[in-house]
Short mmCIF file of N, CA, C and O in Angstrom, two decimals:
data_model
loop_
_atom_site.label_atom_id
_atom_site.label_comp_id
_atom_site.label_asym_id
_atom_site.label_seq_id
_atom_site.Cartn_x
_atom_site.Cartn_y
_atom_site.Cartn_z
N MET A 70 23.64 -59.85 21.21
CA MET A 70 24.11 -59.07 19.77
C MET A 70 23.12 -58.75 18.87
O MET A 70 21.89 -59.01 19.30
N THR A 71 24.02 -57.97 18.27
CA THR A 71 23.07 -56.36 17.25
C THR A 71 23.34 -57.16 15.64
O THR A 71 23.82 -57.37 15.56
N ASP A 72 22.31 -56.85 15.01
CA ASP A 72 22.13 -56.89 13.65
C ASP A 72 22.47 -55.48 12.95
O ASP A 72 22.62 -54.50 13.29
N GLU A 73 24.13 -55.92 12.13
CA GLU A 73 24.46 -55.09 11.68
C GLU A 73 23.18 -54.67 10.38
O GLU A 73 23.17 -55.54 9.57
N VAL A 74 22.49 -53.31 10.47
CA VAL A 74 22.15 -52.79 9.43
C VAL A 74 22.90 -52.20 8.25
O VAL A 74 24.08 -51.44 8.03
N LYS A 75 22.48 -52.96 6.98
CA LYS A 75 23.52 -52.75 5.68
C LYS A 75 22.79 -51.64 4.82
O LYS A 75 21.33 -51.52 4.86
N PRO A 76 23.39 -50.73 4.40
CA PRO A 76 22.46 -49.72 3.69
C PRO A 76 22.26 -50.08 2.71
O PRO A 76 22.66 -51.07 1.81
N ARG A 77 20.50 -49.30 2.03
CA ARG A 77 20.39 -50.32 1.09
C ARG A 77 21.19 -50.17 -0.33
O ARG A 77 21.14 -48.71 -0.57
N LYS A 78 20.62 -50.42 -1.25
CA LYS A 78 21.84 -50.46 -2.29
C LYS A 78 20.84 -49.81 -3.03
O LYS A 78 19.76 -50.09 -3.23
N LYS A 79 20.96 -48.63 -3.84
CA LYS A 79 20.19 -47.63 -4.76
C LYS A 79 20.09 -48.63 -6.06
O LYS A 79 20.94 -49.42 -6.16
N ALA A 80 18.83 -48.32 -6.77
CA ALA A 80 18.15 -48.31 -8.07
C ALA A 80 19.52 -47.53 -9.09
O ALA A 80 19.81 -48.30 -10.00
N SER A 81 19.34 -46.53 -8.33
CA SER A 81 20.20 -45.82 -9.39
C SER A 81 21.02 -44.23 -8.81
O SER A 81 20.12 -44.16 -7.61
N HIS A 82 21.58 -43.63 -9.16
CA HIS A 82 21.98 -42.46 -8.14
C HIS A 82 21.67 -41.16 -9.16
O HIS A 82 21.96 -40.52 -9.15
N VAL A 83 20.61 -41.93 -9.78
CA VAL A 83 19.64 -40.72 -10.82
C VAL A 83 18.87 -40.13 -9.40
O VAL A 83 17.94 -40.78 -8.99
N GLY A 84 18.24 -38.73 -9.61
CA GLY A 84 17.53 -38.26 -8.36
C GLY A 84 16.15 -38.07 -9.11
O GLY A 84 15.89 -37.77 -10.12
N VAL A 85 15.60 -37.86 -7.68
CA VAL A 85 13.66 -37.73 -7.95
C VAL A 85 14.14 -35.85 -8.18
O VAL A 85 14.66 -35.04 -7.51
N PRO A 86 13.02 -35.68 -8.88
CA PRO A 86 12.48 -35.90 -10.29
C PRO A 86 12.36 -36.09 -10.98
O PRO A 86 11.89 -36.73 -12.23
N ALA A 87 14.16 -36.20 -11.29
CA ALA A 87 14.41 -36.19 -13.22
C ALA A 87 13.86 -37.85 -13.19
O ALA A 87 13.88 -38.17 -14.64
N ILE A 88 14.70 -38.71 -12.66
CA ILE A 88 14.11 -40.35 -12.70
C ILE A 88 12.92 -40.16 -12.72
O ILE A 88 12.55 -41.37 -14.25
N PHE A 89 11.78 -39.88 -12.35
CA PHE A 89 10.32 -39.75 -12.82
C PHE A 89 10.27 -39.17 -14.22
O PHE A 89 9.51 -39.46 -15.23
N GLU A 90 10.57 -38.21 -14.61
CA GLU A 90 10.42 -37.44 -15.72
C GLU A 90 11.55 -38.65 -16.99
O GLU A 90 10.81 -38.77 -18.14
N LEU A 91 12.84 -39.06 -16.31
CA LEU A 91 12.77 -39.88 -17.06
C LEU A 91 11.99 -41.41 -17.58
O LEU A 91 12.18 -41.91 -19.38
N GLN A 92 11.36 -41.63 -16.87
CA GLN A 92 11.02 -42.85 -16.81
C GLN A 92 9.29 -42.32 -18.10
O GLN A 92 9.15 -43.38 -18.67
N LEU A 93 8.71 -41.59 -17.95
CA LEU A 93 7.48 -41.39 -18.73
C LEU A 93 8.18 -41.05 -20.13
O LEU A 93 7.75 -41.15 -20.76
N ALA A 94 9.19 -40.19 -20.06
CA ALA A 94 9.74 -40.10 -21.66
C ALA A 94 10.14 -41.19 -22.24
O ALA A 94 10.16 -41.26 -23.56
N CYS A 95 10.45 -41.98 -21.91
CA CYS A 95 10.82 -43.51 -22.07
C CYS A 95 9.58 -44.18 -22.71
O CYS A 95 9.68 -44.96 -23.09
N LYS A 96 8.89 -44.08 -21.97
CA LYS A 96 7.69 -44.56 -21.58
C LYS A 96 7.24 -44.10 -23.45
O LYS A 96 6.71 -45.18 -23.92
N HIS A 97 7.33 -42.65 -23.60
CA HIS A 97 6.83 -42.56 -25.02
C HIS A 97 7.83 -43.16 -26.28
O HIS A 97 7.24 -43.56 -26.72
N LEU A 98 8.88 -43.72 -25.81
CA LEU A 98 10.13 -43.99 -26.80
C LEU A 98 9.58 -45.47 -27.03
O LEU A 98 9.41 -45.71 -28.30
N ASN A 99 9.25 -46.18 -25.87
CA ASN A 99 9.07 -48.09 -26.30
C ASN A 99 7.83 -47.43 -26.78
O ASN A 99 7.86 -48.37 -28.04
N GLU A 100 7.18 -46.54 -26.98
CA GLU A 100 5.45 -46.59 -27.62
C GLU A 100 6.25 -46.15 -28.98
O GLU A 100 5.62 -47.30 -30.09
N ALA A 101 7.07 -45.42 -28.94
CA ALA A 101 7.41 -45.13 -30.82
C ALA A 101 8.03 -46.18 -31.27
O ALA A 101 7.60 -46.04 -32.60
N TYR A 102 9.24 -46.56 -30.42
CA TYR A 102 10.08 -47.58 -31.49
C TYR A 102 9.34 -49.01 -31.02
O TYR A 102 10.21 -49.95 -31.77
N GLY A 103 8.04 -49.04 -30.62
CA GLY A 103 7.76 -50.43 -30.34
C GLY A 103 8.42 -50.99 -29.28
O GLY A 103 9.12 -51.26 -28.45
N ASP A 104 7.21 -52.06 -28.56
CA ASP A 104 7.59 -52.51 -27.16
C ASP A 104 8.52 -54.02 -26.93
O ASP A 104 7.90 -54.34 -25.90
N HIS A 105 8.75 -54.47 -27.63
CA HIS A 105 9.69 -55.46 -27.80
C HIS A 105 10.88 -55.77 -27.22
O HIS A 105 10.97 -56.31 -25.72
N PHE A 106 11.18 -54.43 -27.16
CA PHE A 106 12.42 -54.17 -25.96
C PHE A 106 12.28 -53.28 -25.14
O PHE A 106 11.75 -53.04 -23.99
N GLY A 107 13.00 -52.14 -25.55
CA GLY A 107 12.54 -50.86 -25.06
C GLY A 107 14.36 -50.39 -24.71
O GLY A 107 14.99 -50.42 -24.42
N CYS A 108 13.98 -49.21 -23.54
CA CYS A 108 14.73 -48.28 -23.26
C CYS A 108 15.57 -48.75 -21.91
O CYS A 108 15.12 -49.26 -20.97
N TYR A 109 16.87 -48.76 -21.22
CA TYR A 109 17.05 -49.06 -20.16
C TYR A 109 17.96 -47.93 -19.93
O TYR A 109 19.21 -47.42 -20.61
N LEU A 110 18.34 -48.34 -18.49
CA LEU A 110 19.30 -46.92 -17.75
C LEU A 110 20.51 -48.06 -17.40
O LEU A 110 20.50 -48.70 -17.17
N VAL A 111 21.81 -47.48 -18.31
CA VAL A 111 22.71 -48.24 -18.38
C VAL A 111 24.01 -47.33 -17.53
O VAL A 111 24.09 -46.14 -17.26
N GLY A 112 25.04 -47.81 -16.84
CA GLY A 112 26.49 -47.29 -16.96
C GLY A 112 26.66 -46.51 -15.62
O GLY A 112 25.74 -47.11 -14.72
N SER A 113 27.16 -45.22 -15.62
CA SER A 113 27.77 -45.39 -14.11
C SER A 113 26.58 -44.56 -13.70
O SER A 113 26.81 -44.96 -12.29
N ALA A 114 25.18 -43.92 -13.35
CA ALA A 114 24.93 -43.64 -12.91
C ALA A 114 23.87 -44.63 -12.31
O ALA A 114 23.03 -44.09 -11.11
N LEU A 115 24.11 -46.14 -12.55
CA LEU A 115 23.46 -47.19 -12.02
C LEU A 115 24.28 -47.60 -10.86
O LEU A 115 24.30 -48.26 -9.47
N GLU A 116 25.82 -47.26 -11.10
CA GLU A 116 26.79 -47.53 -10.17
C GLU A 116 27.48 -46.64 -8.77
O GLU A 116 28.05 -47.17 -8.14
N ARG A 117 27.35 -45.32 -9.45
CA ARG A 117 27.95 -44.55 -8.46
C ARG A 117 27.75 -43.10 -8.58
O ARG A 117 27.02 -42.42 -9.63
N PRO A 118 27.54 -42.29 -7.41
CA PRO A 118 26.67 -40.90 -7.26
C PRO A 118 27.47 -40.09 -8.08
O PRO A 118 27.14 -38.66 -7.93
N ASP A 119 28.98 -40.13 -8.44
CA ASP A 119 29.35 -39.05 -9.18
C ASP A 119 30.06 -39.64 -10.93
O ASP A 119 30.46 -39.09 -11.16
N TRP A 120 28.61 -39.79 -11.31
CA TRP A 120 28.47 -39.99 -12.82
C TRP A 120 28.83 -38.71 -13.37
O TRP A 120 28.24 -37.69 -13.42
N ARG A 121 29.04 -38.91 -14.20
CA ARG A 121 29.46 -37.41 -15.40
C ARG A 121 28.29 -37.71 -16.72
O ARG A 121 27.33 -36.33 -16.53
N ASP A 122 27.79 -38.48 -16.99
CA ASP A 122 26.40 -38.54 -18.12
C ASP A 122 25.15 -39.67 -17.59
O ASP A 122 25.32 -40.64 -16.94
N VAL A 123 24.27 -39.66 -18.19
CA VAL A 123 23.11 -40.38 -17.94
C VAL A 123 23.16 -40.87 -18.95
O VAL A 123 22.23 -40.66 -19.96
N ASP A 124 23.61 -42.74 -18.80
CA ASP A 124 23.18 -43.29 -20.37
C ASP A 124 22.21 -44.34 -21.01
O ASP A 124 21.78 -44.90 -19.60
N VAL A 125 21.69 -44.21 -21.39
CA VAL A 125 20.01 -44.73 -21.94
C VAL A 125 20.03 -45.33 -23.23
O VAL A 125 20.54 -44.63 -24.25
N VAL A 126 20.01 -46.67 -23.47
CA VAL A 126 20.16 -46.94 -24.48
C VAL A 126 18.55 -47.68 -24.46
O VAL A 126 18.20 -48.25 -24.05
N LEU A 127 18.35 -47.71 -26.05
CA LEU A 127 17.02 -48.18 -26.65
C LEU A 127 17.37 -49.02 -27.08
O LEU A 127 18.39 -49.54 -28.31
N ILE A 128 17.26 -50.43 -26.72
CA ILE A 128 17.59 -51.93 -27.70
C ILE A 128 16.07 -52.16 -28.74
O ILE A 128 15.27 -52.07 -27.77
N MET A 129 16.39 -52.61 -29.84
CA MET A 129 15.60 -52.79 -30.48
C MET A 129 16.19 -54.16 -30.91
O MET A 129 16.65 -54.87 -31.77
N ASP A 130 15.31 -55.31 -31.60
CA ASP A 130 14.74 -56.49 -32.20
C ASP A 130 15.62 -55.94 -33.23
O ASP A 130 15.85 -55.17 -34.47
N ASP A 131 16.69 -57.45 -33.78
CA ASP A 131 17.79 -57.18 -34.66
C ASP A 131 17.07 -56.82 -36.57
O ASP A 131 17.23 -56.06 -36.69
N GLU A 132 15.94 -57.49 -35.86
CA GLU A 132 14.65 -57.12 -37.94
C GLU A 132 14.57 -55.72 -37.29
O GLU A 132 14.78 -55.01 -38.79
N ASP A 133 14.12 -55.19 -36.54
CA ASP A 133 13.38 -54.12 -36.29
C ASP A 133 14.62 -52.88 -36.71
O ASP A 133 14.09 -51.80 -37.25
N PHE A 134 15.32 -52.89 -36.07
CA PHE A 134 16.63 -52.25 -35.90
C PHE A 134 16.95 -52.20 -37.62
O PHE A 134 17.55 -50.95 -38.30
N LYS A 135 17.02 -53.30 -38.64
CA LYS A 135 17.74 -53.13 -39.88
C LYS A 135 16.37 -52.80 -40.54
O LYS A 135 17.19 -52.12 -41.34
N ARG A 136 15.63 -52.31 -40.36
CA ARG A 136 14.52 -51.78 -40.91
C ARG A 136 14.14 -50.45 -41.04
O ARG A 136 14.05 -49.55 -41.34
N GLU A 137 14.83 -49.99 -39.52
CA GLU A 137 14.61 -48.39 -39.20
C GLU A 137 16.17 -48.24 -39.62
O GLU A 137 16.02 -46.98 -40.01
N PHE A 138 16.66 -48.31 -39.35
CA PHE A 138 18.09 -47.77 -40.26
C PHE A 138 18.97 -48.95 -41.37
O PHE A 138 20.28 -49.69 -40.87
N PRO A 139 17.64 -48.83 -42.34
CA PRO A 139 18.33 -49.86 -43.39
C PRO A 139 19.77 -49.82 -44.01
O PRO A 139 20.70 -50.94 -44.40
N LYS A 140 20.76 -48.71 -44.12
CA LYS A 140 22.27 -48.43 -44.07
C LYS A 140 22.79 -48.79 -43.37
O LYS A 140 23.84 -48.56 -43.87
N ALA A 141 22.45 -48.84 -41.91
CA ALA A 141 23.53 -48.79 -41.05
C ALA A 141 24.06 -50.70 -41.10
O ALA A 141 23.17 -51.48 -41.21
N THR A 142 24.78 -50.47 -40.69
CA THR A 142 25.80 -52.64 -40.68
C THR A 142 26.29 -52.16 -39.40
O THR A 142 26.48 -51.42 -38.53
N ALA A 143 26.50 -53.87 -38.77
CA ALA A 143 26.14 -54.27 -38.01
C ALA A 143 27.56 -53.01 -36.97
O ALA A 143 27.45 -53.18 -35.56
N ASP A 144 28.67 -53.69 -37.93
CA ASP A 144 29.67 -52.90 -36.64
C ASP A 144 30.03 -51.10 -37.04
O ASP A 144 30.86 -50.73 -36.60
N THR A 145 29.07 -50.54 -37.95
CA THR A 145 29.19 -49.47 -38.51
C THR A 145 28.35 -48.04 -38.20
O THR A 145 28.49 -47.51 -38.54
N PHE A 146 27.22 -48.85 -37.12
CA PHE A 146 26.13 -48.11 -37.79
C PHE A 146 25.84 -46.55 -36.64
O PHE A 146 25.28 -45.86 -36.92
N GLU A 147 27.55 -46.54 -35.83
CA GLU A 147 27.23 -45.33 -34.72
C GLU A 147 27.90 -44.32 -36.13
O GLU A 147 27.89 -43.27 -35.53
N PHE A 148 27.70 -44.38 -37.21
CA PHE A 148 28.66 -43.84 -38.42
C PHE A 148 27.44 -42.97 -39.28
O PHE A 148 27.52 -42.11 -40.24
N ASP A 149 26.02 -43.82 -38.85
CA ASP A 149 25.34 -43.77 -39.73
C ASP A 149 24.41 -42.56 -39.63
O ASP A 149 23.96 -42.41 -38.16
N PRO A 150 23.87 -41.66 -41.09
CA PRO A 150 23.56 -40.66 -40.75
C PRO A 150 21.80 -40.27 -39.80
O PRO A 150 22.08 -39.39 -38.78
N LYS A 151 21.14 -41.43 -40.53
CA LYS A 151 19.79 -41.37 -39.64
C LYS A 151 20.10 -42.18 -38.19
O LYS A 151 19.75 -41.39 -37.16
N TRP A 152 20.57 -42.50 -37.88
CA TRP A 152 21.04 -43.28 -36.19
C TRP A 152 21.51 -42.05 -35.77
O TRP A 152 21.44 -42.23 -34.50
N LEU A 153 22.60 -41.24 -36.38
CA LEU A 153 23.48 -40.24 -35.51
C LEU A 153 21.91 -38.93 -35.32
O LEU A 153 21.74 -38.59 -34.45
N ILE A 154 21.41 -38.77 -36.34
CA ILE A 154 20.59 -37.88 -36.09
C ILE A 154 19.53 -38.21 -35.09
O ILE A 154 18.92 -37.25 -34.09
N ASN A 155 19.02 -39.56 -35.05
CA ASN A 155 17.94 -39.86 -34.17
C ASN A 155 18.54 -40.00 -32.38
O ASN A 155 17.98 -39.68 -31.62
N SER A 156 19.75 -40.53 -32.55
CA SER A 156 20.63 -40.27 -31.20
C SER A 156 20.52 -39.10 -30.51
O SER A 156 20.43 -38.46 -29.58
N ILE A 157 20.94 -38.33 -31.47
CA ILE A 157 21.22 -37.14 -30.99
C ILE A 157 19.92 -36.41 -30.93
O ILE A 157 20.05 -35.86 -29.45
N SER A 158 19.18 -36.27 -31.81
CA SER A 158 18.11 -35.79 -31.53
C SER A 158 17.38 -36.08 -30.07
O SER A 158 16.78 -35.30 -29.32
N ILE A 159 17.21 -37.36 -30.15
CA ILE A 159 16.65 -38.12 -28.63
C ILE A 159 17.53 -37.59 -27.64
O ILE A 159 16.84 -36.87 -26.58
N SER A 160 18.85 -37.99 -27.34
CA SER A 160 19.48 -37.03 -26.23
C SER A 160 19.23 -35.76 -26.08
O SER A 160 18.73 -35.47 -24.76
N GLN A 161 19.48 -35.03 -27.09
CA GLN A 161 18.84 -33.40 -26.90
C GLN A 161 17.60 -33.39 -25.89
O GLN A 161 17.17 -32.08 -25.06
N TRP A 162 16.15 -34.14 -26.56
CA TRP A 162 14.86 -34.06 -26.31
C TRP A 162 15.17 -34.13 -24.57
O TRP A 162 14.12 -34.08 -23.56
N LEU A 163 15.72 -35.69 -24.37
CA LEU A 163 15.27 -36.54 -23.21
C LEU A 163 16.62 -35.50 -22.35
O LEU A 163 15.63 -34.92 -20.85
N SER A 164 17.32 -34.47 -22.50
CA SER A 164 17.71 -33.50 -21.48
C SER A 164 17.01 -32.56 -21.34
O SER A 164 16.96 -31.96 -19.92
N ARG A 165 16.17 -31.74 -22.25
CA ARG A 165 15.55 -30.67 -22.07
C ARG A 165 14.54 -31.42 -20.96
O ARG A 165 14.00 -30.79 -20.25
N ARG A 166 13.62 -32.83 -21.11
CA ARG A 166 13.03 -32.96 -20.37
C ARG A 166 13.08 -33.63 -18.90
O ARG A 166 12.16 -32.93 -18.15
N THR A 167 14.41 -33.75 -18.71
CA THR A 167 14.98 -34.37 -17.61
C THR A 167 15.74 -33.49 -16.54
O THR A 167 15.78 -33.17 -15.34
N GLY A 168 16.09 -32.41 -17.25
CA GLY A 168 17.51 -31.35 -16.80
C GLY A 168 19.08 -32.20 -16.57
O GLY A 168 19.79 -32.14 -15.91
N LEU A 169 18.88 -33.82 -16.86
CA LEU A 169 20.21 -34.64 -16.88
C LEU A 169 20.62 -34.12 -18.09
O LEU A 169 20.08 -34.31 -18.76
N PRO A 170 22.43 -34.80 -18.12
CA PRO A 170 23.02 -34.81 -19.42
C PRO A 170 22.54 -36.23 -19.61
O PRO A 170 23.18 -37.07 -19.07
N ILE A 171 22.11 -36.48 -20.98
CA ILE A 171 21.65 -37.36 -21.37
C ILE A 171 22.75 -37.51 -22.50
O ILE A 171 22.98 -37.43 -23.50
N ASP A 172 23.18 -39.34 -22.65
CA ASP A 172 23.67 -40.17 -23.33
C ASP A 172 23.12 -41.45 -24.02
O ASP A 172 23.03 -42.18 -23.13
N PHE A 173 22.30 -40.77 -25.33
CA PHE A 173 21.07 -41.82 -25.55
C PHE A 173 21.76 -42.66 -26.92
O PHE A 173 22.67 -42.04 -27.48
N LYS A 174 21.46 -43.80 -27.00
CA LYS A 174 21.76 -44.51 -28.16
C LYS A 174 21.22 -45.72 -28.17
O LYS A 174 20.24 -45.76 -26.86
N ILE A 175 20.76 -46.08 -29.77
CA ILE A 175 19.94 -46.81 -30.41
C ILE A 175 20.70 -48.02 -30.74
O ILE A 175 21.89 -48.07 -30.97
N GLN A 176 20.63 -49.45 -30.30
CA GLN A 176 21.21 -50.48 -29.99
C GLN A 176 20.61 -52.07 -30.98
O GLN A 176 19.65 -51.96 -30.32
N PRO A 177 21.00 -52.92 -32.03
CA PRO A 177 20.52 -53.94 -31.89
C PRO A 177 20.41 -55.25 -30.51
O PRO A 177 21.90 -55.05 -30.66
N GLN A 178 19.96 -55.98 -30.43
CA GLN A 178 19.63 -56.83 -29.42
C GLN A 178 21.01 -57.78 -29.30
O GLN A 178 21.79 -57.48 -28.58
N THR A 179 21.63 -58.30 -30.28
CA THR A 179 22.39 -59.27 -30.44
C THR A 179 23.74 -58.40 -30.30
O THR A 179 24.56 -58.34 -29.12
N TRP A 180 23.99 -56.96 -30.87
CA TRP A 180 25.32 -56.52 -30.61
C TRP A 180 25.20 -55.89 -29.23
O TRP A 180 26.10 -55.96 -28.66
N ALA A 181 24.22 -55.46 -28.77
CA ALA A 181 23.80 -54.52 -27.12
C ALA A 181 24.43 -56.11 -26.78
O ALA A 181 24.96 -55.87 -25.61
N ASN A 182 23.89 -57.04 -26.50
CA ASN A 182 24.13 -58.27 -25.80
C ASN A 182 25.81 -59.00 -25.38
O ASN A 182 26.00 -59.45 -25.18
N ASP A 183 26.21 -58.68 -26.52
CA ASP A 183 27.69 -59.14 -27.30
C ASP A 183 28.58 -58.10 -26.46
O ASP A 183 29.39 -58.50 -25.71
N ARG A 184 28.24 -57.25 -26.27
CA ARG A 184 29.49 -56.31 -26.21
C ARG A 184 28.90 -55.62 -24.67
O ARG A 184 29.73 -54.96 -24.00
N HIS A 185 27.81 -55.38 -24.01
CA HIS A 185 27.66 -54.87 -22.64
C HIS A 185 26.85 -56.11 -21.85
O HIS A 185 25.68 -56.12 -22.22
N LYS A 186 27.67 -56.38 -21.07
CA LYS A 186 27.64 -56.99 -20.03
C LYS A 186 27.16 -56.38 -18.88
O LYS A 186 26.53 -57.19 -17.39
N GLY A 187 26.82 -55.22 -18.84
CA GLY A 187 26.74 -54.70 -16.95
C GLY A 187 25.17 -54.63 -17.39
O GLY A 187 24.53 -55.49 -17.63
N GLN A 188 25.09 -54.26 -15.96
CA GLN A 188 23.68 -53.79 -15.23
C GLN A 188 22.77 -52.86 -16.24
O GLN A 188 23.25 -51.99 -17.12
N ARG A 189 21.46 -53.18 -16.39
CA ARG A 189 20.32 -52.71 -16.87
C ARG A 189 19.79 -52.50 -16.60
O ARG A 189 18.31 -53.52 -16.04
N ASN A 190 18.67 -51.10 -16.60
CA ASN A 190 17.71 -50.85 -15.62
C ASN A 190 16.24 -50.27 -16.80
O ASN A 190 16.58 -49.88 -16.93
N ALA A 191 15.27 -51.16 -16.35
CA ALA A 191 14.21 -51.16 -17.97
C ALA A 191 13.83 -49.55 -17.15
O ALA A 191 13.35 -49.46 -16.39
N LEU A 192 13.68 -48.85 -18.09
CA LEU A 192 12.62 -47.68 -18.14
C LEU A 192 11.34 -47.72 -18.81
O LEU A 192 11.29 -48.04 -20.06
N GLY A 193 10.27 -46.25 -18.35
CA GLY A 193 9.05 -46.56 -19.22
C GLY A 193 8.27 -47.53 -19.29
O GLY A 193 7.97 -47.99 -20.05
N LEU A 194 8.56 -48.91 -17.96
CA LEU A 194 7.92 -49.83 -18.06
C LEU A 194 6.02 -49.27 -18.06
O LEU A 194 5.82 -48.20 -17.81
N LYS A 195 5.25 -50.34 -18.43
CA LYS A 195 3.85 -50.05 -18.83
C LYS A 195 3.42 -51.17 -18.22
O LYS A 195 3.48 -51.88 -18.33
N PHE A 196 2.48 -50.78 -17.21
CA PHE A 196 1.84 -51.69 -16.41
C PHE A 196 0.11 -51.94 -17.18
O PHE A 196 -0.41 -50.93 -17.62
N VAL A 197 -0.14 -53.27 -17.34
CA VAL A 197 -1.37 -53.61 -18.06
C VAL A 197 -2.20 -54.28 -17.13
O VAL A 197 -1.85 -55.11 -15.96
N ALA A 198 -3.30 -54.34 -16.65
CA ALA A 198 -4.11 -54.34 -15.88
C ALA A 198 -4.87 -55.82 -16.60
O ALA A 198 -5.06 -56.17 -17.30
N GLU A 199 -4.52 -56.57 -15.59
CA GLU A 199 -5.22 -58.47 -15.94
C GLU A 199 -6.35 -58.22 -16.06
O GLU A 199 -7.34 -57.08 -15.28
N SER A 200 -7.03 -59.18 -17.03
CA SER A 200 -8.53 -58.78 -17.13
C SER A 200 -9.12 -59.99 -16.55
O SER A 200 -8.72 -61.29 -17.25
#
């Protein structure tokens, strides 16, 4: 009897070294926006090799999001000028750093959890030695 070898499931379909650059860049974003939640890889790049773009979302605590984007409302924040400038600028910065077509968004935690039930892979993790 032979044991059937199952192919290993990839963590993502983003190649090396681009994923390493993305990890490093997101470490800086996590530090800049606070370490409460942070950046996640989401969407088609987690699921299949023929992705169109790489979706990265920065999830912020609801209160932190309100402080960062005080004029944004829960249902219309994607039209808020400050939110748009941040999202577009960071998308472009991440694209230049990684060479990937990045679709970056900032979302409040409750909104993100209510609307997106798919897989999320944390980006930019920081490991701290125990003392």
